[in-house]
């Protein structure tokens, strides 16, 4: 049964292939650099998360300090010095905003704010002492496990210098590769015949779309690109009368795009920036393929 | 000093249980006044509206993406059945790349790995 199906299919293939010979097929590569850091939160989101966080803190149980700091130890003393107890319910004092309800060194009406003893000096302290000594200490601290952890900046050098060709720009956004060969910025597009002529060792006469895109990418961007092809299936088609451009999605994982000829320029752009570089109608057509984040 | 002192191991268990249990550690019940309650409800409503908008937008985009995949495949079937067959081929050995990195809150010291060498097999 499957054999007959195959025969039927191949017969149909030969009949339509001859008809569709006039259209030139090309595969367009939508090469993305996925975000390295989490998306920026909008102002409203940040406010809502802050509100929820405060509610959560207010409803949190008292910190069992006696469990973590045994009585009579030095660490317990350090903790106690950092966290003086709240005002107790003194019957001789009048509290106009309600009497305190203190249990386990915490006023049960409010959230509990704790300061934990640190193994390192606070940054503000270091600055007060003087820049030079602080810098020296930092150098020595590199392999010190109890050093203060300072997160890297979410804005990189590439952002500051507005280097559009850098892979390190806009870390929180998805970047897309566009190239310029003859005074026009486009997504990298590779025609079927061009590559098929190049390697005639293959058994089949056609190159699959994703292979076509891969070969084309190595041809213009060099071999040192580690990429992951999402699917062999094209995700979009850009039609005109005699041309068909099929879109193939891939992610760049490491390596870099090195233009193989001097005429090629390339940029890594976000969705909004693509709108400025690509033709308006073309951008509108492919807008839904691009990620907002 | 306590008169009825227990031995050390029992004391430790008691200590652990006191850290786990809710007794004396729960805060006072949150009693919002009417105004605060209305504020809270407004905030929650605004958040729900916002989420709905985000989800709708995502839904529309996903639908459009699906539609364009479908369109592309239908078109490919007409234009080149050979390529259509190749594009439909199941990718059984494909694995999720281990080099792919999940986004973190702050970037690593070197945000991007540049020194990638292609394996011999691929060349």
Short mmCIF file of C-alpha atoms in Angstrom, two decimals:
data_model
loop_
_atom_site.label_atom_id
_atom_site.label_comp_id
_atom_site.label_asym_id
_atom_site.label_seq_id
_atom_site.Cartn_x
_atom_site.Cartn_y
_atom_site.Cartn_z
CA UNK A 1 0.00 0.00 0.00
CA UNK A 2 2.71 2.45 0.89
CA UNK A 3 4.54 1.58 -2.31
CA UNK A 4 1.62 2.63 -4.45
CA UNK A 5 1.37 5.84 -2.45
CA UNK A 6 5.04 6.52 -3.11
CA UNK A 7 4.62 5.87 -6.81
CA UNK A 8 1.67 8.19 -6.98
CA UNK A 9 3.62 10.84 -5.12
CA UNK A 10 6.66 10.61 -7.38
CA UNK A 11 4.49 10.79 -10.46
CA UNK A 12 2.88 13.94 -9.12
CA UNK A 13 6.32 15.29 -8.28
CA UNK A 14 7.68 14.91 -11.78
CA UNK A 15 4.65 16.52 -13.35
CA UNK A 16 4.63 19.61 -11.12
CA UNK A 17 8.38 20.02 -10.97
CA UNK A 18 8.55 20.64 -14.68
CA UNK A 19 5.81 23.22 -14.37
CA UNK A 20 7.46 25.05 -11.45
CA UNK A 21 10.90 25.22 -12.99
CA UNK A 22 10.59 28.86 -13.94
CA UNK A 23 10.32 30.06 -10.32
CA UNK A 24 13.62 30.65 -8.59
CA UNK A 25 13.67 29.27 -5.08
CA UNK A 26 15.83 30.78 -2.38
CA UNK A 27 16.09 30.31 1.33
CA UNK A 28 16.25 33.27 3.67
CA UNK A 29 18.00 32.80 6.96
CA UNK A 30 16.49 34.32 10.08
CA UNK A 31 19.53 33.99 12.32
CA UNK A 32 18.78 35.10 15.88
CA UNK A 33 20.87 35.70 18.93
CA UNK A 34 18.69 34.75 21.88
CA UNK A 35 18.61 37.04 24.92
CA UNK A 36 21.48 36.49 27.33
CA UNK A 37 19.76 38.17 30.25
CA UNK A 38 16.13 38.24 31.32
CA UNK A 39 13.76 40.71 29.74
CA UNK A 40 13.51 44.21 31.14
CA UNK A 41 10.36 44.66 33.21
CA UNK A 42 8.06 47.51 32.32
CA UNK A 43 7.29 50.21 34.87
CA UNK A 44 3.86 48.78 35.64
CA UNK A 45 5.25 45.27 36.09
CA UNK A 46 7.99 46.55 38.40
CA UNK A 47 5.42 48.39 40.51
CA UNK A 48 3.15 45.35 40.72
CA UNK A 49 6.01 43.04 41.68
CA UNK A 50 7.08 45.51 44.38
CA UNK A 51 3.54 45.60 45.77
CA UNK A 52 3.32 41.80 45.84
CA UNK A 53 6.74 41.58 47.44
CA UNK A 54 5.77 43.97 50.21
CA UNK A 55 2.56 42.03 50.86
CA UNK A 56 4.56 38.82 51.02
CA UNK A 57 7.02 40.33 53.48
CA UNK A 58 4.20 41.59 55.67
CA UNK A 59 2.60 38.14 55.81
CA UNK A 60 5.87 36.30 56.42
CA UNK A 61 6.55 34.42 59.64
CA UNK A 62 9.03 35.73 62.15
CA UNK A 63 12.62 34.75 61.39
CA UNK A 64 13.66 32.05 63.93
CA UNK A 65 16.93 33.72 64.84
CA UNK A 66 17.42 31.41 67.85
CA UNK A 67 17.67 28.51 65.40
CA UNK A 68 20.35 30.08 63.22
CA UNK A 69 22.26 31.99 65.93
CA UNK A 70 22.75 29.99 69.10
CA UNK A 71 22.52 32.02 72.27
CA UNK A 72 25.81 33.16 73.73
CA UNK A 73 27.80 32.92 70.51
CA UNK A 74 29.67 35.76 68.80
CA UNK A 75 27.54 35.51 65.68
CA UNK A 76 24.43 35.89 67.79
CA UNK A 77 25.89 39.03 69.28
CA UNK A 78 26.68 40.39 65.81
CA UNK A 79 23.14 39.64 64.71
CA UNK A 80 21.68 41.32 67.81
CA UNK A 81 23.77 44.43 67.27
CA UNK A 82 22.52 44.73 63.71
CA UNK A 83 18.88 44.09 64.64
CA UNK A 84 17.85 45.97 67.75
CA UNK A 85 14.44 44.84 69.00
CA UNK A 86 11.31 46.91 68.45
CA UNK A 87 9.76 49.19 71.07
CA UNK A 88 8.02 46.96 73.56
CA UNK A 89 4.47 47.48 74.79
CA UNK A 90 5.28 49.82 77.63
CA UNK A 91 2.12 50.47 79.69
CA UNK A 92 3.48 53.88 80.74
CA UNK A 93 3.70 55.15 77.18
CA UNK A 94 0.82 56.14 74.97
CA UNK A 95 0.96 54.85 71.39
CA UNK A 96 -1.27 57.01 69.19
CA UNK A 97 -0.99 54.64 66.19
CA UNK A 98 -1.81 51.43 68.08
CA UNK A 99 -0.02 49.43 70.73
CA UNK A 100 2.88 47.24 69.59
CA UNK A 101 2.37 43.47 69.62
CA UNK A 102 5.86 42.10 70.13
CA UNK A 103 6.48 38.37 69.93
CA UNK A 104 9.96 36.91 69.42
CA UNK A 105 11.55 40.35 68.95
CA UNK A 106 9.15 41.25 66.16
CA UNK A 107 6.26 43.65 66.04
CA UNK A 108 3.56 41.39 64.61
CA UNK A 109 1.73 44.34 63.04
CA UNK A 110 4.51 45.06 60.55
CA UNK A 111 6.92 43.29 58.25
CA UNK A 112 10.18 42.19 59.78
CA UNK A 113 13.26 43.83 58.34
CA UNK A 114 16.47 41.96 58.98
CA UNK A 115 20.12 42.76 58.49
CA UNK A 116 22.43 39.78 58.42
CA UNK A 117 26.08 40.01 59.49
CA UNK A 118 28.28 40.03 56.38
CA UNK A 119 31.57 38.26 55.78
CA UNK A 120 32.84 41.21 53.74
CA UNK A 121 32.99 44.97 54.10
CA UNK A 122 30.14 46.92 52.60
CA UNK A 123 30.92 48.83 49.41
CA UNK A 124 30.10 52.16 51.02
CA UNK A 125 32.63 51.46 53.78
CA UNK A 126 35.36 50.62 51.27
CA UNK A 127 34.77 53.85 49.40
CA UNK A 128 35.11 55.83 52.60
CA UNK A 129 38.44 54.22 53.38
CA UNK A 130 39.98 55.26 50.07
CA UNK A 131 39.95 54.09 46.47
CA UNK A 132 43.45 52.62 46.28
CA UNK A 133 43.21 50.21 49.15
CA UNK A 134 39.81 49.07 48.01
CA UNK A 135 41.15 48.34 44.51
CA UNK A 136 44.08 46.38 45.95
CA UNK A 137 41.76 44.34 48.10
CA UNK A 138 39.58 43.52 45.13
CA UNK A 139 42.53 42.09 43.26
CA UNK A 140 43.42 39.88 46.19
CA UNK A 141 39.84 38.82 46.65
CA UNK A 142 39.39 37.14 43.26
CA UNK A 143 39.54 33.61 44.68
CA UNK A 144 38.21 34.55 48.10
CA UNK A 145 34.98 32.62 48.56
CA UNK A 146 33.59 35.02 51.15
CA UNK A 147 34.01 38.08 48.93
CA UNK A 148 31.08 40.28 48.12
CA UNK A 149 29.28 39.25 44.97
CA UNK A 150 28.88 42.18 42.61
CA UNK A 151 26.70 41.41 39.57
CA UNK A 152 27.87 42.55 36.15
CA UNK A 153 26.16 45.48 34.53
CA UNK A 154 23.21 44.74 32.27
CA UNK A 155 24.48 47.43 29.92
CA UNK A 156 27.63 46.39 28.09
CA UNK A 157 30.42 48.32 26.39
CA UNK A 158 28.85 47.59 23.01
CA UNK A 159 25.68 49.35 24.17
CA UNK A 160 27.64 52.38 25.30
CA UNK A 161 29.62 52.66 22.07
CA UNK A 162 26.49 51.85 20.01
CA UNK A 163 28.30 49.13 18.12
CA UNK A 164 25.49 47.65 16.02
CA UNK A 165 27.64 44.81 14.68
CA UNK A 166 28.45 43.44 18.14
CA UNK A 167 26.84 40.30 19.50
CA UNK A 168 27.15 41.71 23.01
CA UNK A 169 24.71 44.56 22.52
CA UNK A 170 21.14 44.62 23.85
CA UNK A 171 21.64 41.53 26.00
CA UNK A 172 18.01 41.45 27.07
CA UNK A 173 16.66 41.35 23.52
CA UNK A 174 16.64 38.94 20.61
CA UNK A 175 18.96 40.13 17.84
CA UNK A 176 18.61 39.36 14.15
CA UNK A 177 21.34 39.28 11.53
CA UNK A 178 20.97 41.49 8.48
CA UNK A 179 23.54 42.00 5.74
CA UNK A 180 24.22 44.58 3.08
CA UNK A 181 25.75 43.53 -0.22
CA UNK A 182 24.59 46.09 -2.77
CA UNK A 183 23.56 49.21 -0.89
CA UNK A 184 20.43 47.53 0.48
CA UNK A 185 19.97 45.96 3.90
CA UNK A 186 18.33 42.53 3.71
CA UNK A 187 18.09 39.31 5.61
CA UNK A 188 20.69 36.90 4.21
CA UNK A 189 19.11 35.15 1.21
CA UNK A 190 20.63 32.30 -0.78
CA UNK A 191 19.45 31.11 -4.18
CA UNK A 192 19.00 27.43 -4.88
CA UNK A 193 21.10 27.25 -8.09
CA UNK A 194 24.11 29.06 -6.69
CA UNK A 195 24.92 26.43 -4.14
CA UNK A 196 23.68 23.45 -6.15
CA UNK A 197 26.31 24.20 -8.80
CA UNK A 198 29.01 24.42 -6.18
CA UNK A 199 28.67 20.92 -4.75
CA UNK A 200 27.73 18.36 -7.36
CA UNK A 201 28.76 15.45 -5.17
CA UNK A 202 25.26 15.14 -3.71
CA UNK A 203 23.00 12.36 -4.95
CA UNK A 204 19.85 14.41 -5.08
CA UNK A 205 19.61 17.29 -7.49
CA UNK A 206 18.15 19.68 -4.91
CA UNK A 207 19.55 20.94 -1.64
CA UNK A 208 17.13 21.04 1.29
CA UNK A 209 16.22 24.57 2.32
CA UNK A 210 17.94 24.39 5.71
CA UNK A 211 21.15 23.00 4.17
CA UNK A 212 21.03 25.73 1.58
CA UNK A 213 20.80 28.32 4.33
CA UNK A 214 23.63 26.66 6.27
CA UNK A 215 25.98 26.50 3.27
CA UNK A 216 25.14 30.07 2.33
CA UNK A 217 25.80 31.27 5.88
CA UNK A 218 29.23 29.60 5.99
CA UNK A 219 29.99 31.05 2.58
CA UNK A 220 29.32 34.65 3.60
CA UNK A 221 30.02 34.48 7.33
CA UNK A 222 32.86 32.03 7.74
CA UNK A 223 32.98 28.66 9.39
CA UNK A 224 33.28 29.66 13.03
CA UNK A 225 29.57 29.94 13.74
CA UNK A 226 27.93 27.51 16.10
CA UNK A 227 24.27 27.55 15.32
CA UNK A 228 21.14 25.54 15.99
CA UNK A 229 18.62 25.07 13.22
CA UNK A 230 15.12 25.09 14.69
CA UNK A 231 13.46 23.08 11.97
CA UNK A 232 13.84 21.92 8.39
CA UNK A 233 10.41 23.35 7.76
CA UNK A 234 10.29 26.90 6.43
CA UNK A 235 8.39 29.29 8.69
CA UNK A 236 7.36 31.82 6.10
CA UNK A 237 7.34 32.42 2.36
CA UNK A 238 7.97 35.74 0.65
CA UNK A 239 6.29 35.50 -2.71
CA UNK A 240 6.61 37.40 -5.91
CA UNK A 241 5.73 36.30 -9.46
CA UNK A 242 8.85 34.35 -10.27
CA UNK A 243 10.63 34.09 -6.93
CA UNK A 244 9.97 32.24 -3.71
CA UNK A 245 11.93 33.05 -0.56
CA UNK A 246 11.48 30.49 2.18
CA UNK A 247 12.43 31.52 5.70
CA UNK A 248 14.52 29.22 7.87
CA UNK A 249 14.91 30.00 11.56
CA UNK A 250 18.14 29.32 13.44
CA UNK A 251 19.83 30.45 16.63
CA UNK A 252 23.47 31.40 16.89
CA UNK A 253 24.92 29.78 20.02
CA UNK A 254 28.56 30.86 19.93
CA UNK A 255 31.21 32.02 17.49
CA UNK A 256 30.98 35.09 15.34
CA UNK A 257 29.91 36.24 11.91
CA UNK A 258 33.05 37.18 9.96
CA UNK A 259 32.22 38.58 6.50
CA UNK A 260 34.15 36.62 3.89
CA UNK A 261 34.27 39.42 1.33
CA UNK A 262 34.82 43.09 1.92
CA UNK A 263 31.62 44.13 0.19
CA UNK A 264 29.51 42.45 2.88
CA UNK A 265 28.44 44.52 5.85
CA UNK A 266 26.42 43.05 8.66
CA UNK A 267 24.46 44.20 11.72
CA UNK A 268 22.80 42.55 14.68
CA UNK A 269 19.53 44.37 15.28
CA UNK A 270 16.45 44.13 17.48
CA UNK A 271 12.94 43.95 16.10
CA UNK A 272 12.32 47.70 16.25
CA UNK A 273 15.66 48.52 14.65
CA UNK A 274 14.94 46.08 11.82
CA UNK A 275 11.94 48.25 10.93
CA UNK A 276 14.29 51.15 10.26
CA UNK A 277 16.69 49.19 8.05
CA UNK A 278 14.38 46.93 6.04
CA UNK A 279 11.80 48.04 3.49
CA UNK A 280 8.52 48.95 5.11
CA UNK A 281 6.27 46.50 3.27
CA UNK A 282 8.77 43.69 3.70
CA UNK A 283 9.08 44.41 7.43
CA UNK A 284 5.31 44.45 7.86
CA UNK A 285 5.10 41.08 6.18
CA UNK A 286 7.65 39.40 8.44
CA UNK A 287 6.86 41.32 11.62
CA UNK A 288 5.05 38.42 13.25
CA UNK A 289 8.11 36.18 12.91
CA UNK A 290 10.19 38.46 15.11
CA UNK A 291 10.22 38.32 18.87
CA UNK A 292 9.14 41.28 20.98
CA UNK A 293 11.58 40.35 23.72
CA UNK B 1 18.37 28.25 84.31
CA UNK B 2 15.52 25.87 83.77
CA UNK B 3 14.65 23.37 86.46
CA UNK B 4 13.25 20.70 84.12
CA UNK B 5 16.18 20.68 81.73
CA UNK B 6 16.06 18.07 78.98
CA UNK B 7 19.03 16.37 77.43
CA UNK B 8 20.86 17.97 74.48
CA UNK B 9 19.40 15.88 71.66
CA UNK B 10 15.83 16.48 72.80
CA UNK B 11 16.57 20.16 73.11
CA UNK B 12 17.79 20.17 69.53
CA UNK B 13 14.60 18.54 68.26
CA UNK B 14 12.54 21.05 70.20
CA UNK B 15 14.58 23.83 68.66
CA UNK B 16 14.08 22.47 65.17
CA UNK B 17 10.35 22.07 65.67
CA UNK B 18 10.10 25.62 66.96
CA UNK B 19 11.73 26.83 63.75
CA UNK B 20 9.26 24.85 61.65
CA UNK B 21 6.03 25.48 63.52
CA UNK B 22 3.83 28.53 63.13
CA UNK B 23 3.28 29.12 66.83
CA UNK B 24 4.16 32.66 67.91
CA UNK B 25 5.72 33.33 64.51
CA UNK B 26 2.66 34.29 62.51
CA UNK B 27 2.10 37.99 61.88
CA UNK B 28 -1.11 39.73 62.71
CA UNK B 29 -3.98 39.18 60.31
CA UNK B 30 -3.96 41.75 57.52
CA UNK B 31 -7.12 43.79 58.02
CA UNK B 32 -7.44 46.23 55.17
CA UNK B 33 -9.74 49.18 55.54
CA UNK B 34 -12.32 49.78 52.83
CA UNK B 35 -10.18 52.21 50.92
CA UNK B 36 -7.18 49.91 50.96
CA UNK B 37 -9.36 47.00 49.87
CA UNK B 38 -10.58 48.99 46.89
CA UNK B 39 -6.98 49.92 46.09
CA UNK B 40 -5.93 46.29 46.28
CA UNK B 41 -8.77 45.20 44.01
CA UNK B 42 -7.94 47.93 41.51
CA UNK B 43 -4.31 46.88 41.40
CA UNK B 44 -5.26 43.22 40.92
CA UNK B 45 -7.75 44.14 38.21
CA UNK B 46 -5.20 46.28 36.39
CA UNK B 47 -2.75 43.39 36.50
CA UNK B 48 -5.34 40.98 35.09
CA UNK B 49 -6.19 43.37 32.27
CA UNK B 50 -2.49 43.77 31.51
CA UNK B 51 -1.94 40.01 31.50
CA UNK B 52 -4.91 39.50 29.23
CA UNK B 53 -3.53 42.03 26.77
CA UNK B 54 -0.12 40.36 26.80
CA UNK B 55 -1.66 36.93 26.29
CA UNK B 56 -3.90 38.11 23.49
CA UNK B 57 -0.97 39.67 21.71
CA UNK B 58 1.03 36.47 22.08
CA UNK B 59 -1.91 34.41 20.88
CA UNK B 60 -2.34 36.54 17.77
CA UNK B 61 1.37 36.33 16.99
CA UNK B 62 1.47 32.56 17.43
CA UNK B 63 -1.58 32.18 15.20
CA UNK B 64 0.05 34.33 12.53
CA UNK B 65 3.23 32.27 12.78
CA UNK B 66 1.33 29.02 12.42
CA UNK B 67 -0.57 30.41 9.48
CA UNK B 68 2.60 31.50 7.73
CA UNK B 69 4.24 28.07 8.26
CA UNK B 70 1.16 26.44 6.78
CA UNK B 71 1.15 28.84 3.86
CA UNK B 72 4.85 28.32 3.22
CA UNK B 73 4.46 24.53 3.19
CA UNK B 74 1.43 24.64 0.93
CA UNK B 75 3.34 26.88 -1.42
CA UNK B 76 6.42 24.66 -1.32
CA UNK B 77 4.25 21.67 -2.19
CA UNK B 78 3.21 23.44 -5.35
CA UNK B 79 6.58 24.91 -6.25
CA UNK B 80 8.92 22.04 -5.53
CA UNK B 81 7.60 18.70 -4.23
CA UNK B 82 11.15 17.45 -3.80
CA UNK B 83 12.00 20.25 -1.40
CA UNK B 84 8.63 19.75 0.29
CA UNK B 85 9.50 16.12 0.98
CA UNK B 86 12.89 17.12 2.36
CA UNK B 87 11.37 19.85 4.52
CA UNK B 88 8.85 17.36 5.92
CA UNK B 89 11.44 14.72 6.71
CA UNK B 90 11.32 13.78 10.42
CA UNK B 91 14.42 14.92 12.29
CA UNK B 92 14.88 11.99 14.61
CA UNK B 93 18.43 12.48 15.76
CA UNK B 94 18.06 16.17 16.45
CA UNK B 95 18.81 17.11 20.03
CA UNK B 96 18.44 20.30 21.97
CA UNK B 97 21.83 22.04 21.92
CA UNK B 98 23.65 21.90 25.25
CA UNK B 99 25.46 25.15 24.41
CA UNK B 100 22.22 27.07 24.50
CA UNK B 101 22.08 29.30 27.53
CA UNK B 102 19.06 30.23 29.61
CA UNK B 103 18.73 33.97 30.27
CA UNK B 104 19.92 35.09 33.70
CA UNK B 105 19.26 38.30 35.62
CA UNK B 106 22.81 39.53 35.16
CA UNK B 107 25.21 38.75 32.31
CA UNK B 108 28.30 36.54 32.75
CA UNK B 109 31.72 38.22 32.84
CA UNK B 110 32.18 37.35 29.18
CA UNK B 111 28.72 37.79 27.66
CA UNK B 112 29.47 35.92 24.44
CA UNK B 113 31.69 32.96 23.50
CA UNK B 114 33.68 33.97 20.41
CA UNK B 115 36.35 31.30 20.13
CA UNK B 116 34.25 28.59 18.58
CA UNK B 117 36.06 25.99 16.49
CA UNK B 118 33.97 23.81 14.18
CA UNK B 119 34.44 20.09 14.70
CA UNK B 120 36.26 18.03 12.05
CA UNK B 121 33.09 16.12 11.28
CA UNK B 122 31.24 19.21 10.12
CA UNK B 123 34.08 20.39 7.90
#
